């Protein structure tokens, strides 16, 4: 640790040396990947060996990996390490099929924790800070990812988990919380509860907020800062790449440094899969470089972003990515949870009284993201109120079990939802800044 840097020799490494390190780590990563059933077959087909990697640019010789590849090879088809060395398994929420699974060795967990500690240190957190995590724990990576990073940093940690805003505020006040991890919509909700309780957050010790896991605008970030009296830093992570910690803003708040000693980032045209110039938007493709259990090569994230050009005044040499602009597929993110329309459709199909026409509306109500599922009734009369109420509650519960959040459910008359000649529109996103 030195001044503003957790690992100055890594964070300020000259670009040429950083690329040499990446090439070396990529060769090692391919060697591990070859031992997995999936990559063993795929790499033999392509004829690529570790010796074929002379520079980082040779990564283009490798095949792409998709989320479907992870599902098709559930649970351990991408594991190249020895399962006796596995100490953790995380998974994302699945669609109608299998979830995506990531298996970690002790080295992988330590590497991940170090990245999160690096991020926290970068924005001013130290071992004298008190860190509170309002993210969900369990299979979701946001909880334990930040937990281990904060402990690596040496901060006092409060694993408050999600929800119960009054208790969150009690902890912030009683424990002297200085740093908080929260999804943007929950940060706004927390500010509302502060106001309802007649407490000014500026009278607490809270000064730093880590936000991520759901799309948000720069305007929303600035509003959160005003409401809570903090500096809010944007973060990027995904289960397939460990979880939180992949990229993070520094104090400049101008793009997220993506840690190139742990990942190779490519931005490609989602249609041609050819690289686009720095500064142009495209689909982000990521390759892990420091996982010994389950490396992933050229993973198509479906996230749209760009490489920001120019050097960062903070002195870090790792390139910066812009905030995520959107996705190339139909997945949407609400309250930090990845949801696919097919997940909703799977649940609705289980109820005989429902038709096949439905629509999901995402909107912002009182600064909170709200998901509403409207579905047409089929052969069930719409005036049988008690039965409809019961069905609505049952559908709501089933959806919560499937997608991990509770949407509003509206049962409407047949023909109420407009249909067109083309592909059915299943999602309307009316949220602030995302129209």
Coordinates of C-alpha atoms in Angstrom, one line a residue:
X1 CA 0.0 0.0 0.0
X2 CA 1.4 3.4 -0.9
X3 CA -0.4 6.7 -0.9
X4 CA -3.4 6.6 -3.3
X5 CA -2.6 3.1 -4.6
X6 CA -3.4 -0.3 -3.1
X7 CA -0.8 -1.9 -5.4
X8 CA 1.2 0.8 -7.1
X9 CA 3.4 -1.6 -9.1
X10 CA 0.3 -3.1 -10.7
X11 CA -2.0 0.0 -10.9
X12 CA 0.6 2.2 -12.5
X13 CA 2.4 -0.4 -14.6
X14 CA 3.6 0.9 -18.0
X15 CA 1.2 -0.2 -20.8
X16 CA 3.9 -2.2 -22.6
X17 CA 4.7 -4.2 -19.4
X18 CA 1.0 -4.6 -18.7
X19 CA 0.5 -6.1 -22.1
X20 CA 3.4 -8.5 -21.6
X21 CA 1.9 -9.6 -18.3
X22 CA -1.4 -10.2 -20.0
X23 CA 0.1 -12.3 -22.7
X24 CA 2.0 -14.4 -20.1
X25 CA -1.2 -14.8 -18.0
X26 CA -3.3 -15.7 -21.1
X27 CA -0.9 -18.5 -22.0
X28 CA -1.3 -19.9 -18.4
X29 CA -5.0 -19.5 -18.6
X30 CA -5.3 -21.4 -21.8
X31 CA -3.3 -24.2 -20.3
X32 CA -5.9 -24.5 -17.5
X33 CA -8.8 -24.1 -19.8
X34 CA -7.6 -27.0 -22.0
X35 CA -8.2 -29.4 -19.0
X36 CA -11.9 -28.6 -19.0
X37 CA -14.3 -30.7 -21.0
X38 CA -15.8 -27.7 -22.8
X39 CA -12.6 -25.8 -23.7
X40 CA -10.6 -29.0 -24.2
X41 CA -12.8 -29.9 -27.1
X42 CA -13.3 -26.3 -28.4
X43 CA -9.6 -25.4 -28.3
X44 CA -8.6 -28.7 -30.0
X45 CA -11.0 -27.9 -32.8
X46 CA -9.6 -24.5 -33.3
X47 CA -6.0 -25.8 -33.0
X48 CA -4.9 -23.1 -30.6
X49 CA -2.3 -23.9 -27.9
X50 CA -0.7 -21.7 -25.3
X51 CA 2.4 -21.4 -27.5
X52 CA 0.4 -19.7 -30.2
X53 CA 0.0 -16.6 -27.9
X54 CA 2.9 -14.3 -28.6
X55 CA 1.1 -11.0 -27.8
X56 CA -2.3 -10.0 -26.4
X57 CA -3.6 -9.4 -29.9
X58 CA -3.3 -13.2 -30.5
X59 CA -6.4 -13.5 -28.3
X60 CA -8.4 -13.2 -31.6
X61 CA -7.3 -16.7 -32.5
X62 CA -9.5 -18.0 -29.6
X63 CA -13.2 -18.8 -30.0
X64 CA -15.8 -16.8 -28.2
X65 CA -17.8 -18.1 -25.2
X66 CA -21.5 -17.3 -24.7
X67 CA -23.8 -17.5 -21.7
X68 CA -25.5 -20.4 -23.5
X69 CA -22.2 -22.3 -23.5
X70 CA -22.2 -22.0 -19.7
X71 CA -25.8 -23.2 -19.5
X72 CA -25.2 -26.1 -21.9
X73 CA -22.2 -27.3 -19.8
X74 CA -23.9 -26.9 -16.4
X75 CA -22.6 -27.3 -13.8
X76 CA -18.9 -28.0 -14.1
X77 CA -18.1 -28.4 -17.9
X78 CA -15.9 -25.3 -17.9
X79 CA -13.9 -26.3 -14.8
X80 CA -10.2 -26.8 -15.7
X81 CA -8.9 -27.1 -12.1
X82 CA -9.2 -30.0 -9.7
X83 CA -12.6 -30.0 -8.0
X84 CA -10.9 -30.9 -4.7
X85 CA -9.5 -27.4 -4.8
X86 CA -12.9 -25.8 -5.1
X87 CA -14.0 -23.8 -2.1
X88 CA -16.9 -21.8 -3.4
X89 CA -19.7 -22.0 -6.0
X90 CA -21.8 -19.0 -7.1
X91 CA -24.5 -18.8 -9.7
X92 CA -26.6 -16.2 -11.4
X93 CA -30.4 -16.5 -11.6
X94 CA -31.4 -18.8 -14.5
X95 CA -34.0 -18.5 -17.2
X96 CA -36.1 -21.4 -18.0
X97 CA -33.0 -23.5 -18.1
X98 CA -29.9 -23.8 -16.0
X99 CA -28.3 -20.9 -14.2
X100 CA -24.7 -19.9 -15.0
X101 CA -22.3 -21.3 -12.4
X102 CA -18.8 -20.2 -11.4
X103 CA -16.5 -22.3 -9.3
X104 CA -13.7 -20.7 -7.3
X105 CA -10.4 -22.0 -5.8
X106 CA -8.9 -20.3 -2.8
X107 CA -6.6 -18.4 -5.1
X108 CA -9.6 -17.2 -7.1
X109 CA -11.4 -15.9 -4.0
X110 CA -8.2 -14.2 -2.8
X111 CA -7.7 -12.6 -6.2
X112 CA -11.3 -11.4 -6.3
X113 CA -11.1 -10.0 -2.7
X114 CA -7.9 -8.2 -3.6
X115 CA -9.6 -6.6 -6.6
X116 CA -12.5 -5.3 -4.5
X117 CA -10.0 -4.0 -1.9
X118 CA -8.1 -2.3 -4.7
X119 CA -11.4 -0.6 -5.8
X120 CA -12.3 0.5 -2.3
X121 CA -8.8 1.9 -1.6
X122 CA -8.9 3.7 -4.9
X123 CA -11.8 5.9 -3.8
X124 CA -10.4 6.6 -0.3
X125 CA -11.5 3.8 1.9
X126 CA -9.0 2.6 4.4
X127 CA -8.7 0.1 7.3
X128 CA -10.0 2.8 9.6
X129 CA -13.4 2.8 7.8
X130 CA -16.6 1.1 8.7
X131 CA -18.2 -0.6 5.7
X132 CA -21.9 -1.5 5.5
X133 CA -23.2 -3.8 2.8
X134 CA -26.9 -3.6 1.8
X135 CA -26.5 -6.1 -1.0
X136 CA -28.0 -9.6 -0.9
X137 CA -25.8 -12.4 0.2
X138 CA -26.1 -16.1 -0.8
X139 CA -25.5 -17.2 -4.4
X140 CA -25.6 -13.6 -5.5
X141 CA -22.0 -12.4 -5.8
X142 CA -22.7 -8.8 -4.7
X143 CA -22.8 -9.6 -1.0
X144 CA -19.8 -11.9 -0.4
X145 CA -17.8 -10.2 -3.1
X146 CA -17.8 -6.8 -1.3
X147 CA -17.6 -8.5 2.1
X148 CA -14.3 -10.3 1.4
X149 CA -12.9 -7.2 -0.3
X150 CA -13.7 -5.0 2.7
X151 CA -12.2 -7.5 5.0
X152 CA -9.1 -7.7 2.8
X153 CA -8.8 -4.0 3.1
X154 CA -9.1 -4.2 6.9
X155 CA -12.3 -2.2 7.3
X156 CA -14.8 -2.9 10.0
X157 CA -17.6 -4.7 8.1
X158 CA -21.4 -4.7 8.7
X159 CA -23.1 -7.5 6.6
X160 CA -26.5 -5.8 6.9
X161 CA -27.8 -7.5 3.7
X162 CA -30.7 -6.2 1.6
X163 CA -33.8 -4.3 2.8
X164 CA -35.1 -3.1 6.2
X165 CA -34.2 0.5 5.7
X166 CA -34.9 1.7 9.2
X167 CA -32.4 -0.9 10.5
X168 CA -29.9 0.1 7.8
X169 CA -30.1 3.7 9.1
X170 CA -29.9 2.5 12.7
X171 CA -26.7 0.7 11.9
X172 CA -25.3 3.7 10.0
X173 CA -25.8 5.9 13.0
X174 CA -24.9 3.5 15.8
X175 CA -21.9 1.8 14.2
X176 CA -20.5 5.0 12.5
X177 CA -20.7 3.6 9.0
X178 CA -18.5 5.6 6.6
X179 CA -18.8 3.5 3.4
X180 CA -22.0 1.9 2.0
X181 CA -22.6 -0.5 -0.9
X182 CA -26.1 -0.2 -2.4
X183 CA -27.9 -0.4 -5.8
X184 CA -28.9 3.0 -7.1
X185 CA -32.6 2.6 -6.6
X186 CA -32.2 1.5 -3.1
X187 CA -29.9 4.4 -2.3
X188 CA -32.7 6.7 -3.3
X189 CA -35.1 4.8 -1.1
X190 CA -32.7 5.0 1.8
X191 CA -32.6 8.8 1.4
X192 CA -36.4 8.9 1.5
X193 CA -36.5 6.9 4.7
X194 CA -33.8 9.2 6.2
X195 CA -36.2 12.1 5.4
X196 CA -39.3 10.2 6.8
X197 CA -37.4 9.6 10.1
X198 CA -36.4 13.2 10.3
X199 CA -32.7 12.4 10.1
X200 CA -30.2 14.3 7.9
X201 CA -27.7 11.8 6.5
X202 CA -25.1 14.6 6.6
X203 CA -25.3 14.3 10.4
X204 CA -23.9 10.7 10.1
X205 CA -20.4 9.6 9.3
X206 CA -21.5 8.3 5.9
X207 CA -19.3 9.8 3.1
X208 CA -18.7 7.1 0.4
X209 CA -21.2 5.1 -1.6
X210 CA -20.5 2.2 -4.0
X211 CA -23.3 1.8 -6.6
X212 CA -23.8 -0.7 -9.4
X213 CA -25.7 -3.8 -10.4
X214 CA -28.4 -1.9 -12.3
X215 CA -28.3 0.7 -15.0
X216 CA -28.3 4.3 -13.9
X217 CA -27.8 7.7 -15.4
X218 CA -25.2 10.3 -14.4
X219 CA -28.1 12.5 -13.3
X220 CA -29.3 9.8 -11.0
X221 CA -25.8 9.4 -9.5
X222 CA -25.5 13.2 -8.8
X223 CA -29.0 13.2 -7.3
X224 CA -28.0 10.4 -4.9
X225 CA -24.9 12.3 -3.9
X226 CA -27.1 15.3 -3.1
X227 CA -29.7 13.4 -1.2
X228 CA -27.2 11.4 1.0
X229 CA -24.4 13.9 1.1
X230 CA -21.8 11.4 -0.2
X231 CA -19.6 10.7 -3.2
X232 CA -21.0 7.8 -5.2
X233 CA -18.8 5.7 -7.3
X234 CA -19.9 3.5 -10.2
X235 CA -18.9 -0.1 -10.4
X236 CA -19.1 -3.0 -12.9
X237 CA -19.1 -6.7 -12.3
X238 CA -20.8 -9.9 -13.4
X239 CA -21.1 -13.4 -12.0
X240 CA -19.2 -15.0 -14.9
X241 CA -16.2 -12.7 -14.3
X242 CA -16.3 -13.3 -10.4
X243 CA -18.8 -10.7 -9.5
X244 CA -18.2 -7.1 -8.4
X245 CA -14.8 -5.7 -8.8
X246 CA -14.1 -6.1 -12.5
X247 CA -14.1 -2.3 -13.1
X248 CA -14.5 0.7 -10.8
X249 CA -14.3 4.4 -10.9
X250 CA -11.5 6.3 -9.3
X251 CA -11.9 9.7 -7.6
X252 CA -12.2 11.3 -11.1
X253 CA -15.6 9.7 -11.6
X254 CA -14.9 9.6 -15.3
X255 CA -15.1 6.0 -16.5
X256 CA -14.3 2.7 -14.7
X257 CA -10.8 1.4 -14.7
X258 CA -11.0 -2.3 -15.8
X259 CA -8.2 -4.3 -14.1
X260 CA -6.2 -5.5 -17.0
X261 CA -3.9 -7.7 -14.9
X262 CA -7.0 -9.8 -14.3
X263 CA -9.0 -9.4 -17.5
X264 CA -8.5 -8.8 -21.2
X265 CA -11.2 -6.5 -22.5
X266 CA -12.3 -6.3 -26.2
X267 CA -15.0 -4.1 -27.7
X268 CA -16.4 -5.7 -30.8
X269 CA -19.2 -5.1 -33.3
X270 CA -22.0 -7.3 -32.0
X271 CA -23.0 -8.3 -35.6
X272 CA -19.6 -8.9 -37.2
X273 CA -17.6 -9.6 -34.0
X274 CA -14.8 -7.5 -35.4
X275 CA -13.0 -5.1 -33.0
X276 CA -14.1 -1.5 -33.0
X277 CA -11.8 1.5 -32.5
X278 CA -11.3 2.9 -28.9
X279 CA -14.0 5.5 -28.3
X280 CA -16.7 3.6 -30.3
X281 CA -19.5 1.7 -28.7
X282 CA -19.7 -2.1 -29.1
X283 CA -20.2 -5.3 -27.2
X284 CA -17.8 -5.9 -24.4
X285 CA -15.9 -9.2 -24.5
X286 CA -13.9 -10.3 -21.4
X287 CA -11.3 -13.0 -20.7
X288 CA -10.3 -14.0 -17.2
X289 CA -6.5 -14.0 -16.5
X290 CA -6.2 -14.9 -12.8
X291 CA -8.6 -17.8 -12.2
X292 CA -7.1 -21.3 -11.6
X293 CA -10.4 -23.2 -11.3
X294 CA -12.7 -22.0 -14.0
X295 CA -11.2 -19.6 -16.6
X296 CA -13.5 -18.1 -19.2
X297 CA -12.2 -17.1 -22.7
X298 CA -13.6 -14.3 -24.8
X299 CA -16.9 -14.1 -23.0
X300 CA -19.6 -12.2 -24.9
X301 CA -21.1 -10.1 -22.1
X302 CA -23.9 -8.6 -24.3
X303 CA -23.1 -5.3 -22.5
X304 CA -22.7 -2.3 -24.7
X305 CA -19.9 0.1 -23.8
X306 CA -16.7 1.7 -25.1
X307 CA -13.1 2.2 -24.2
X308 CA -12.5 5.8 -23.0
X309 CA -9.5 7.3 -24.7
X310 CA -6.7 9.3 -23.1
X311 CA -4.9 9.0 -19.8
X312 CA -6.6 9.3 -16.5
X313 CA -5.3 12.1 -14.2
X314 CA -5.3 9.6 -11.3
X315 CA -2.1 8.0 -12.8
X316 CA -3.6 4.5 -13.2
X317 CA -2.6 2.9 -16.5
X318 CA -5.5 0.4 -16.8
X319 CA -7.9 1.4 -19.4
X320 CA -11.3 2.8 -18.6
X321 CA -14.7 1.7 -19.8
X322 CA -17.7 3.9 -20.0
X323 CA -20.9 3.2 -18.0
X324 CA -22.9 0.4 -19.6
X325 CA -25.2 1.8 -22.3
X326 CA -27.5 -1.2 -22.7
X327 CA -27.5 -4.9 -23.8
X328 CA -27.6 -6.7 -27.0
X329 CA -30.1 -9.2 -25.8
X330 CA -33.5 -8.9 -24.2
X331 CA -32.4 -9.2 -20.6
X332 CA -33.3 -6.3 -18.3
X333 CA -32.0 -5.4 -14.9
X334 CA -34.2 -4.1 -12.1
X335 CA -33.2 -3.6 -8.5
X336 CA -29.9 -5.3 -9.3
X337 CA -31.5 -8.5 -10.5
X338 CA -31.1 -9.9 -14.0
X339 CA -34.5 -10.9 -15.5
X340 CA -35.5 -12.5 -18.8
X341 CA -39.0 -12.3 -20.2
X342 CA -38.9 -16.1 -20.6
X343 CA -38.7 -16.4 -16.8
X344 CA -42.0 -14.6 -16.5
X345 CA -43.5 -16.5 -19.4
X346 CA -42.6 -19.8 -17.8
X347 CA -44.5 -18.9 -14.7
X348 CA -47.6 -17.6 -16.5
X349 CA -47.8 -20.7 -18.6
X350 CA -48.5 -22.7 -15.4
X351 CA -51.9 -21.1 -14.9
X352 CA -54.7 -22.6 -17.1
X353 CA -57.0 -19.5 -16.8
X354 CA -54.4 -17.2 -18.5
X355 CA -54.0 -16.4 -22.2
X356 CA -50.6 -16.2 -23.9
X357 CA -50.5 -12.5 -24.4
X358 CA -48.6 -10.5 -21.7
X359 CA -46.4 -7.4 -21.3
X360 CA -43.8 -6.4 -18.7
X361 CA -43.7 -2.6 -18.0
X362 CA -40.7 -1.1 -16.1
X363 CA -41.3 2.3 -14.7
X364 CA -40.0 4.7 -12.1
X365 CA -42.5 5.6 -9.3
X366 CA -41.3 7.9 -6.5
X367 CA -37.7 7.3 -7.5
X368 CA -38.1 3.5 -7.2
X369 CA -38.0 1.1 -10.1
X370 CA -41.3 -0.8 -10.4
X371 CA -42.0 -3.9 -12.5
X372 CA -45.6 -4.6 -13.6
X373 CA -46.7 -7.8 -15.4
X374 CA -50.0 -7.5 -17.3
X375 CA -51.4 -10.8 -18.6
X376 CA -54.7 -11.5 -20.4
X377 CA -57.3 -13.8 -19.1
X378 CA -58.3 -16.6 -21.4
X379 CA -61.4 -18.7 -20.5
X380 CA -61.8 -17.3 -17.0
X381 CA -64.5 -14.6 -16.5
X382 CA -63.0 -11.3 -15.4
X383 CA -65.7 -10.5 -12.8
X384 CA -65.0 -13.4 -10.4
X385 CA -63.2 -11.1 -8.0
X386 CA -62.2 -13.5 -5.2
X387 CA -60.8 -16.1 -7.6
X388 CA -58.9 -13.4 -9.5
X389 CA -57.4 -12.0 -6.3
X390 CA -56.2 -15.4 -5.3
X391 CA -54.7 -16.1 -8.7
X392 CA -53.0 -12.7 -8.7
X393 CA -51.4 -13.5 -5.3
X394 CA -50.3 -16.9 -6.4
X395 CA -48.7 -15.6 -9.6
X396 CA -46.9 -12.9 -7.6
X397 CA -45.5 -15.4 -5.2
X398 CA -44.4 -17.7 -8.0
X399 CA -42.7 -14.8 -9.9
X400 CA -40.9 -13.7 -6.7
X401 CA -39.5 -17.3 -6.3
X402 CA -38.3 -17.3 -9.9
X403 CA -36.9 -13.8 -10.4
X404 CA -36.1 -12.9 -6.7
X405 CA -38.2 -9.7 -6.6
X406 CA -41.9 -9.0 -6.3
X407 CA -43.6 -7.4 -9.4
X408 CA -47.1 -6.0 -9.6
X409 CA -49.5 -8.4 -11.4
X410 CA -52.5 -7.3 -13.3
X411 CA -55.0 -9.7 -14.9
X412 CA -56.7 -8.0 -17.8
X413 CA -59.5 -8.9 -20.2
X414 CA -58.7 -10.8 -23.4
X415 CA -57.7 -8.4 -26.2
X416 CA -56.7 -5.7 -23.8
X417 CA -53.0 -5.9 -24.7
X418 CA -52.2 -4.6 -28.2
X419 CA -50.6 -7.0 -30.7
X420 CA -48.8 -6.3 -33.9
X421 CA -48.0 -8.2 -37.1
X422 CA -44.4 -8.6 -36.1
X423 CA -42.5 -9.9 -33.1
X424 CA -44.4 -9.5 -29.9
X425 CA -43.2 -6.7 -27.7
X426 CA -42.8 -8.2 -24.2
X427 CA -41.0 -5.4 -22.3
X428 CA -41.7 -1.7 -22.1
X429 CA -38.9 0.2 -20.2
X430 CA -40.3 3.6 -19.2
X431 CA -37.8 4.2 -16.4
X432 CA -36.2 7.7 -16.0
X433 CA -33.3 8.1 -18.4
X434 CA -33.8 4.8 -20.1
X435 CA -36.7 5.6 -22.5

